[in-house]
Short mmCIF file of N, CA, C and O in Angstrom, two decimals:
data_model
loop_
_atom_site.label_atom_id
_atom_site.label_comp_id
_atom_site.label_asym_id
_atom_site.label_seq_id
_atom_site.Cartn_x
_atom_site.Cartn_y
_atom_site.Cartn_z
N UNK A 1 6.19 -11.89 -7.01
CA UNK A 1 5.75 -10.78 -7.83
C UNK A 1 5.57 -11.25 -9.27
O UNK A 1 6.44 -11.59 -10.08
N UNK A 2 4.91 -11.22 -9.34
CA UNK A 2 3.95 -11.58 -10.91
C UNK A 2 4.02 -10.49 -12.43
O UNK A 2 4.74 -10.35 -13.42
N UNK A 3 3.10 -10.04 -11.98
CA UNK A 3 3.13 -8.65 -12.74
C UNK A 3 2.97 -7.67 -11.97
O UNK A 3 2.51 -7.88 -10.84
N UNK A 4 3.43 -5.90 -12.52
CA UNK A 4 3.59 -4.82 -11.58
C UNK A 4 2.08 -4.81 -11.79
O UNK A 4 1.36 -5.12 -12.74
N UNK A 5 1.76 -4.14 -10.06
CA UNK A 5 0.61 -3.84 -10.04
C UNK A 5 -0.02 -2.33 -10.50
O UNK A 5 0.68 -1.32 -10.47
N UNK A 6 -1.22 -2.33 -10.86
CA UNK A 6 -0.89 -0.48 -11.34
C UNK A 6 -1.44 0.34 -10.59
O UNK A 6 -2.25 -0.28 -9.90
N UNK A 7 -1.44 1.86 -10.26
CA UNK A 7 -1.82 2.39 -8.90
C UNK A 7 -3.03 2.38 -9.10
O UNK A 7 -3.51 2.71 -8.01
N UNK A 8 -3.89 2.20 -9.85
CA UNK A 8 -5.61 2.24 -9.17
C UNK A 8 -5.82 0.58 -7.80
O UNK A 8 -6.38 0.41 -6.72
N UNK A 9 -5.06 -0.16 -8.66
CA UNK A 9 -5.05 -1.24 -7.80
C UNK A 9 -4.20 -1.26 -6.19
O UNK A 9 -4.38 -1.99 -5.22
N UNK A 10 -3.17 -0.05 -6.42
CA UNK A 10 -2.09 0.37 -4.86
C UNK A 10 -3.33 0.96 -4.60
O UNK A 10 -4.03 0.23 -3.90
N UNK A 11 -4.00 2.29 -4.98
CA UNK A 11 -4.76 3.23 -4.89
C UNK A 11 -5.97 2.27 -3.62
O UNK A 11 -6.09 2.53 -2.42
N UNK A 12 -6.69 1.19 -4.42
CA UNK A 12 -7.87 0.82 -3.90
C UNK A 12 -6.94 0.25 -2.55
O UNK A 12 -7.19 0.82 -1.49
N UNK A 13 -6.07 -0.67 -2.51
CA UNK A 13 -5.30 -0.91 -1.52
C UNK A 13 -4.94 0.28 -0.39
O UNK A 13 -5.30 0.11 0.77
N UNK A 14 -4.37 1.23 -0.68
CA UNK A 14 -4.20 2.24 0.49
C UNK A 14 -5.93 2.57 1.24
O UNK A 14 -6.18 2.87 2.40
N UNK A 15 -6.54 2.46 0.52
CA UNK A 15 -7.81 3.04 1.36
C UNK A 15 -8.51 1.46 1.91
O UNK A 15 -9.70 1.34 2.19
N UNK A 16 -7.77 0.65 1.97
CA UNK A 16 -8.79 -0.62 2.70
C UNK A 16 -7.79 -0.24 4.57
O UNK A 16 -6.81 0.44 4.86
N UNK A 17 -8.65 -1.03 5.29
CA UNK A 17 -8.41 -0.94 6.69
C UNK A 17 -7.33 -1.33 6.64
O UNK A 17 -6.41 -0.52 6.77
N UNK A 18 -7.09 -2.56 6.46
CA UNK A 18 -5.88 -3.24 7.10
C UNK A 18 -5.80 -3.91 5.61
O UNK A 18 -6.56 -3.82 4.66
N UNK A 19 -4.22 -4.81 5.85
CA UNK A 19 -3.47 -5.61 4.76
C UNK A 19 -2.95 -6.67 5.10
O UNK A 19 -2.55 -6.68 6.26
N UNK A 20 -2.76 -7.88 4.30
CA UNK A 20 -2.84 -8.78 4.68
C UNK A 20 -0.87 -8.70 4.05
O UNK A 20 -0.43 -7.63 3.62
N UNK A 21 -0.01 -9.93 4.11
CA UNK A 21 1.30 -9.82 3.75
C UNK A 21 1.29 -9.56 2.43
O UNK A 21 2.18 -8.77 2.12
N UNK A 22 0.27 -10.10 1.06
CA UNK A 22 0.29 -10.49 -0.30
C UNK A 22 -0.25 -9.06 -0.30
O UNK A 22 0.53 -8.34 -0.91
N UNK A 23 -1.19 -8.46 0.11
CA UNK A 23 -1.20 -6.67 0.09
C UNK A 23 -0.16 -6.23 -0.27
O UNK A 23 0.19 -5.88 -1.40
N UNK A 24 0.62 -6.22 1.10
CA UNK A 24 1.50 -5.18 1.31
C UNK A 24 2.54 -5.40 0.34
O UNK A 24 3.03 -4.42 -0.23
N UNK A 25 3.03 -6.81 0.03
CA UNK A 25 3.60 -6.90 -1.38
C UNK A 25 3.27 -6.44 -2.48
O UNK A 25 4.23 -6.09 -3.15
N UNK A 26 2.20 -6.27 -2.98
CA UNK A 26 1.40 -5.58 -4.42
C UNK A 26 1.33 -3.78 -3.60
O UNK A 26 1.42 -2.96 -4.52
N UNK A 27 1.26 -3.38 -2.83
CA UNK A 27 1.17 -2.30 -2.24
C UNK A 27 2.97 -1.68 -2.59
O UNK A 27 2.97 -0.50 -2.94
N UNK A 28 3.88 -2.10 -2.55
CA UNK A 28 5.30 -2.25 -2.36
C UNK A 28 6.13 -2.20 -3.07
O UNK A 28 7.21 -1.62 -3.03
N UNK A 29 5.62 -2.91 -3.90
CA UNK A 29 5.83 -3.96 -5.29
C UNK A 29 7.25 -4.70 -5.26
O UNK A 29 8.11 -4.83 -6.13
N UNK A 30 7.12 -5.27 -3.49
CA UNK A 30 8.64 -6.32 -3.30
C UNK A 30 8.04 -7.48 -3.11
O UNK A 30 6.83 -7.72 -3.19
N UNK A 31 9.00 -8.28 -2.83
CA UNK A 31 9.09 -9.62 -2.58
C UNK A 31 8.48 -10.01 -1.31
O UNK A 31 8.16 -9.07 -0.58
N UNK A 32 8.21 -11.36 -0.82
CA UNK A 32 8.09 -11.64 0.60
C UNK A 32 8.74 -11.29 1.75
O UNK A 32 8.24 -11.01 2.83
N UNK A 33 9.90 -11.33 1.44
CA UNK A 33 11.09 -11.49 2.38
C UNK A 33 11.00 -9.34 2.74
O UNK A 33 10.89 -8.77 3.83
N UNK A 34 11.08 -8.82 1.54
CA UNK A 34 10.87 -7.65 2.32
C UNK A 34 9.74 -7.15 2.34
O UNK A 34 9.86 -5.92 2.35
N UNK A 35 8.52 -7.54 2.35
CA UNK A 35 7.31 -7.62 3.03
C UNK A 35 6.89 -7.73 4.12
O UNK A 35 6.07 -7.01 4.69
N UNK A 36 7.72 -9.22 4.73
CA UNK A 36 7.70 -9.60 5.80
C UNK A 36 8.63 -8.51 6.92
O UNK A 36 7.91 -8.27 7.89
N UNK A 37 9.25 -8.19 6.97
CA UNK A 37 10.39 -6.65 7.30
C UNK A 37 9.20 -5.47 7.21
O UNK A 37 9.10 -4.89 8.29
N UNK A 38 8.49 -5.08 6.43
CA UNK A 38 7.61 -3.98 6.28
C UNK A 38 6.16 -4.64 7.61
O UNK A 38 5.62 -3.84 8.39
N UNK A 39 5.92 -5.59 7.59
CA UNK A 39 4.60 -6.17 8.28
C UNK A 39 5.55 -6.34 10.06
O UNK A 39 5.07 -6.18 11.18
N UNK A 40 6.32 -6.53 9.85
CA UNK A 40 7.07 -6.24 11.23
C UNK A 40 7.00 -5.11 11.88
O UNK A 40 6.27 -4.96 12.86
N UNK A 41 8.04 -3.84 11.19
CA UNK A 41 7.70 -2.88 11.31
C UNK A 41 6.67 -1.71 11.75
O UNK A 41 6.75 -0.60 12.29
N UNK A 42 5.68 -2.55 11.24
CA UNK A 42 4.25 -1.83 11.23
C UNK A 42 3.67 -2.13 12.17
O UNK A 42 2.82 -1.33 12.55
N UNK A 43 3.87 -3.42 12.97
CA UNK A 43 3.33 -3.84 14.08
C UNK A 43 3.97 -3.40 15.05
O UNK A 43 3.30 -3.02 16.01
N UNK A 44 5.50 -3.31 15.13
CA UNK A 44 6.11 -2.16 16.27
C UNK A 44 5.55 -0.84 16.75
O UNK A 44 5.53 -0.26 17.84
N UNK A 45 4.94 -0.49 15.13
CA UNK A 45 4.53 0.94 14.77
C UNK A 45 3.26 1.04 15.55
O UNK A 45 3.03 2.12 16.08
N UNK A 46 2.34 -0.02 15.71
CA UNK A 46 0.86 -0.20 16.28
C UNK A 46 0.95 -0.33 17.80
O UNK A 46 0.06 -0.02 18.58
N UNK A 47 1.99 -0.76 18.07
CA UNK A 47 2.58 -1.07 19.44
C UNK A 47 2.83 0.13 20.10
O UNK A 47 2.01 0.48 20.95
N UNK A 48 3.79 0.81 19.88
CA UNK A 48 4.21 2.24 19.85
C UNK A 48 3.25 3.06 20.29
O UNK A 48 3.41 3.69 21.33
N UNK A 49 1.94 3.17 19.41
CA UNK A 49 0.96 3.95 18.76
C UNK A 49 -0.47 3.61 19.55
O UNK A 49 -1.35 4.47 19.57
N UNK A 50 -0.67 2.38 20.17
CA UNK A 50 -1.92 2.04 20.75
C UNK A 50 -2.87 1.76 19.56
O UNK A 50 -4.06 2.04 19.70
N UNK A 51 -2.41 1.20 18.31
CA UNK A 51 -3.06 0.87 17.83
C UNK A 51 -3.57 -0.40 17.45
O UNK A 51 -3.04 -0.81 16.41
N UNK A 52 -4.46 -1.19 17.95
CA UNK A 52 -5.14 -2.44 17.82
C UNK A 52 -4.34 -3.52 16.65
O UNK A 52 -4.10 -2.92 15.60
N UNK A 53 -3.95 -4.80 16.66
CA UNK A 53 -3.18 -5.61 15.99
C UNK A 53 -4.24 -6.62 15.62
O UNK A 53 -4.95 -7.10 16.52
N UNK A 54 -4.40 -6.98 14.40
CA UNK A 54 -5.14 -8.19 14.11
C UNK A 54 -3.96 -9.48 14.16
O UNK A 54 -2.75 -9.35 14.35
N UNK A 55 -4.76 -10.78 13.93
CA UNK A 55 -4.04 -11.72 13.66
C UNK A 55 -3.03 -11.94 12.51
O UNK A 55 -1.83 -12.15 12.67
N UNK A 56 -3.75 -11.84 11.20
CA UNK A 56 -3.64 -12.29 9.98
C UNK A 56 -3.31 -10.69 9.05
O UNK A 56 -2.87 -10.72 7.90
N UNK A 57 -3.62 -9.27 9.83
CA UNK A 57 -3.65 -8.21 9.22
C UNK A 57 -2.79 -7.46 9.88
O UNK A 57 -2.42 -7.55 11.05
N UNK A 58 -2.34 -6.27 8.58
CA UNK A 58 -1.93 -5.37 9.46
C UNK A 58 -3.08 -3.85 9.66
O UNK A 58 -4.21 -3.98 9.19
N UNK A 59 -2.89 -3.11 10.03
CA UNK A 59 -3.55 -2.07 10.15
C UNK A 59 -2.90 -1.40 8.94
O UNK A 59 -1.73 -1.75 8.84
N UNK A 60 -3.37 -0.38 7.81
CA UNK A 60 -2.84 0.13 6.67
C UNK A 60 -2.32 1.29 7.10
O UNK A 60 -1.18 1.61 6.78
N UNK A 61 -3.15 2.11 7.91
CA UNK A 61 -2.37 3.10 8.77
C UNK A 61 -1.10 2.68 9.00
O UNK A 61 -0.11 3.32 8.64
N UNK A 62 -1.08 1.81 9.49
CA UNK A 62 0.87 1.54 9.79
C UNK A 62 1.86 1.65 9.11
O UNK A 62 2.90 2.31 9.10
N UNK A 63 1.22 0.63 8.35
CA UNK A 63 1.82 0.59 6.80
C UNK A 63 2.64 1.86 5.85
O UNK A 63 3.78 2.13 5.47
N UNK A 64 1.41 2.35 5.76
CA UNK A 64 1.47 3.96 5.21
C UNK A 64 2.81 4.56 6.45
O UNK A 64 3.89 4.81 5.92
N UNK A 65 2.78 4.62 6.90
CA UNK A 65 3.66 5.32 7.92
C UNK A 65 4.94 4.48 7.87
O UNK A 65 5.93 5.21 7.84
N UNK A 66 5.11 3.70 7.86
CA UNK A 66 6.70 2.72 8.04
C UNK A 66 7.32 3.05 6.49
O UNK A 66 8.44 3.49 6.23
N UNK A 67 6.32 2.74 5.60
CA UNK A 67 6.84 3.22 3.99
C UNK A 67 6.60 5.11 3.47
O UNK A 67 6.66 5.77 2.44
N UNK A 68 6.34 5.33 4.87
CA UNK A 68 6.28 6.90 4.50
C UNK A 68 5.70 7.60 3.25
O UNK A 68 6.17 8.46 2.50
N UNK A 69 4.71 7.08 3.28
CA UNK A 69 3.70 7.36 2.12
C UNK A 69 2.09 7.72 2.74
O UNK A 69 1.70 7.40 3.87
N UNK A 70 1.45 8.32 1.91
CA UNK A 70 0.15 8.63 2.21
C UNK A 70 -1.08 8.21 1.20
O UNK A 70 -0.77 7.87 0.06
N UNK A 71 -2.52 8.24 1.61
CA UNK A 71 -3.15 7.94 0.33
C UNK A 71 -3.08 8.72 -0.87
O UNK A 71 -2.98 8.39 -2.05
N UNK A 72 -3.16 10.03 -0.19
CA UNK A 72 -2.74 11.37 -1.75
C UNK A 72 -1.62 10.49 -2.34
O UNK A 72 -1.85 9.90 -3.39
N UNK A 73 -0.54 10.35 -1.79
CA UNK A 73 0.56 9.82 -2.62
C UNK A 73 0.09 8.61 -4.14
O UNK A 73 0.43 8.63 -5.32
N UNK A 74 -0.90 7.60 -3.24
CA UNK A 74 -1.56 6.91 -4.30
C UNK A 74 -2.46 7.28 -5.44
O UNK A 74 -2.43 6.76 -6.55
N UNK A 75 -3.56 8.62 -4.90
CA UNK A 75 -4.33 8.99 -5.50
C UNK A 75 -3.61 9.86 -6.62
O UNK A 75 -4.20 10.10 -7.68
N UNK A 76 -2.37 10.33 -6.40
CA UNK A 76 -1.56 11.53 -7.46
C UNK A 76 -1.22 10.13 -8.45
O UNK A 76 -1.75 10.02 -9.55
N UNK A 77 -0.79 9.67 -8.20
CA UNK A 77 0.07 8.48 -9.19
C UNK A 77 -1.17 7.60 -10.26
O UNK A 77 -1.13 7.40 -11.48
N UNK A 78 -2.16 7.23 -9.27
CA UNK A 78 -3.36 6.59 -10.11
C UNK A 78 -3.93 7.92 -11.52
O UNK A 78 -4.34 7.64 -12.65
N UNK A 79 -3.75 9.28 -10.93
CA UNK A 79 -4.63 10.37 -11.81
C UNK A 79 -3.49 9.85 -12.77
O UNK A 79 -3.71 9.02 -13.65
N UNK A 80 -2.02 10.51 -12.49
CA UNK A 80 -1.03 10.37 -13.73
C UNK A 80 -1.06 9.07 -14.58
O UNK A 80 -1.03 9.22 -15.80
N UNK A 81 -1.11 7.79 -14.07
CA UNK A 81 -1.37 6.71 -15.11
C UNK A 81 -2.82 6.86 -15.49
O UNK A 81 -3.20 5.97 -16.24
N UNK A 82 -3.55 7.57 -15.23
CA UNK A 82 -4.83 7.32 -16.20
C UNK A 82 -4.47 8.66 -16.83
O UNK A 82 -4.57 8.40 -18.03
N UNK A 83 -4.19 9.67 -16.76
CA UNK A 83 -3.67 10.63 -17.79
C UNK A 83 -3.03 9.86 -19.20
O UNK A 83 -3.50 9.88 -20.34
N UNK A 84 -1.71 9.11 -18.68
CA UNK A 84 -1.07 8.75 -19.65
C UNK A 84 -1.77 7.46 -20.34
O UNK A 84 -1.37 7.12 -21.45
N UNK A 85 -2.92 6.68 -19.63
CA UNK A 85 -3.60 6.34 -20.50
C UNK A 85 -4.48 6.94 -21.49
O UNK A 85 -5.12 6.39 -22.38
N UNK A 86 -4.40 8.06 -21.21
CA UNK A 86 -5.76 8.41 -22.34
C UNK A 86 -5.04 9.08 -23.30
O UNK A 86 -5.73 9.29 -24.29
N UNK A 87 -3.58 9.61 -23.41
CA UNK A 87 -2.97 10.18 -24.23
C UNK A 87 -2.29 8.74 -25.40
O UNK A 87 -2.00 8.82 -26.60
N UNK A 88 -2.25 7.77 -24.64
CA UNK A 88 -1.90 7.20 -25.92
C UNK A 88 -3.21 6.09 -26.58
O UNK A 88 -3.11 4.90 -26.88
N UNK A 89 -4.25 6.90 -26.65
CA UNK A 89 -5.16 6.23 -27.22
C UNK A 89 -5.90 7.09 -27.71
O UNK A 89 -6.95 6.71 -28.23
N UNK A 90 -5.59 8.42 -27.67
CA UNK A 90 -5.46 9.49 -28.15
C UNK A 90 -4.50 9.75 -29.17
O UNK A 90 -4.40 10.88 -29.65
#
């Protein structure tokens, strides 16, 4: 983890198909180690679910569901940091 990522960047992330591990880390904003635990998860979750497994990806649907989050969830958070961007440049 580098720098925090900011939600337009989670935001564009929740609406792609699938995620790759370095996603779901910037999606997360953890480490590998519990990344790798979340990309597990999610593949149980696809298993479960009849939902198709890539190699290298996960399905984001899954994702979203193991971290119990939704895209609204992203899209509310991206409006509020661009709110609070424009107030202090204001």
């Amino acid at each position: 983890m580098n720098k925090k990522t900011s939600w337009k960047d989670k935001y564009l992330l929740s609406i792609s198909e699938t995620l790759s591990l370095k996603d779901i880390e910037k999606l997360c904003d953890v480490g590998s180690s519990k990344a790798s635990d979340i990309r597990k998860q999610a593949l149980d979750y696809c298993i479960l679910n009849d939902i198709p497994i890539y190699t290298r990806y996960v399905p984001t649907e899954a994702v979203l569901a193991v971290i119990n989050h939704d895209i609204e969830y992203y899209y509310n958070r991206m409006r509020l940091e661009n709110r609070a961007m424009l107030v202090e440049v204001v």
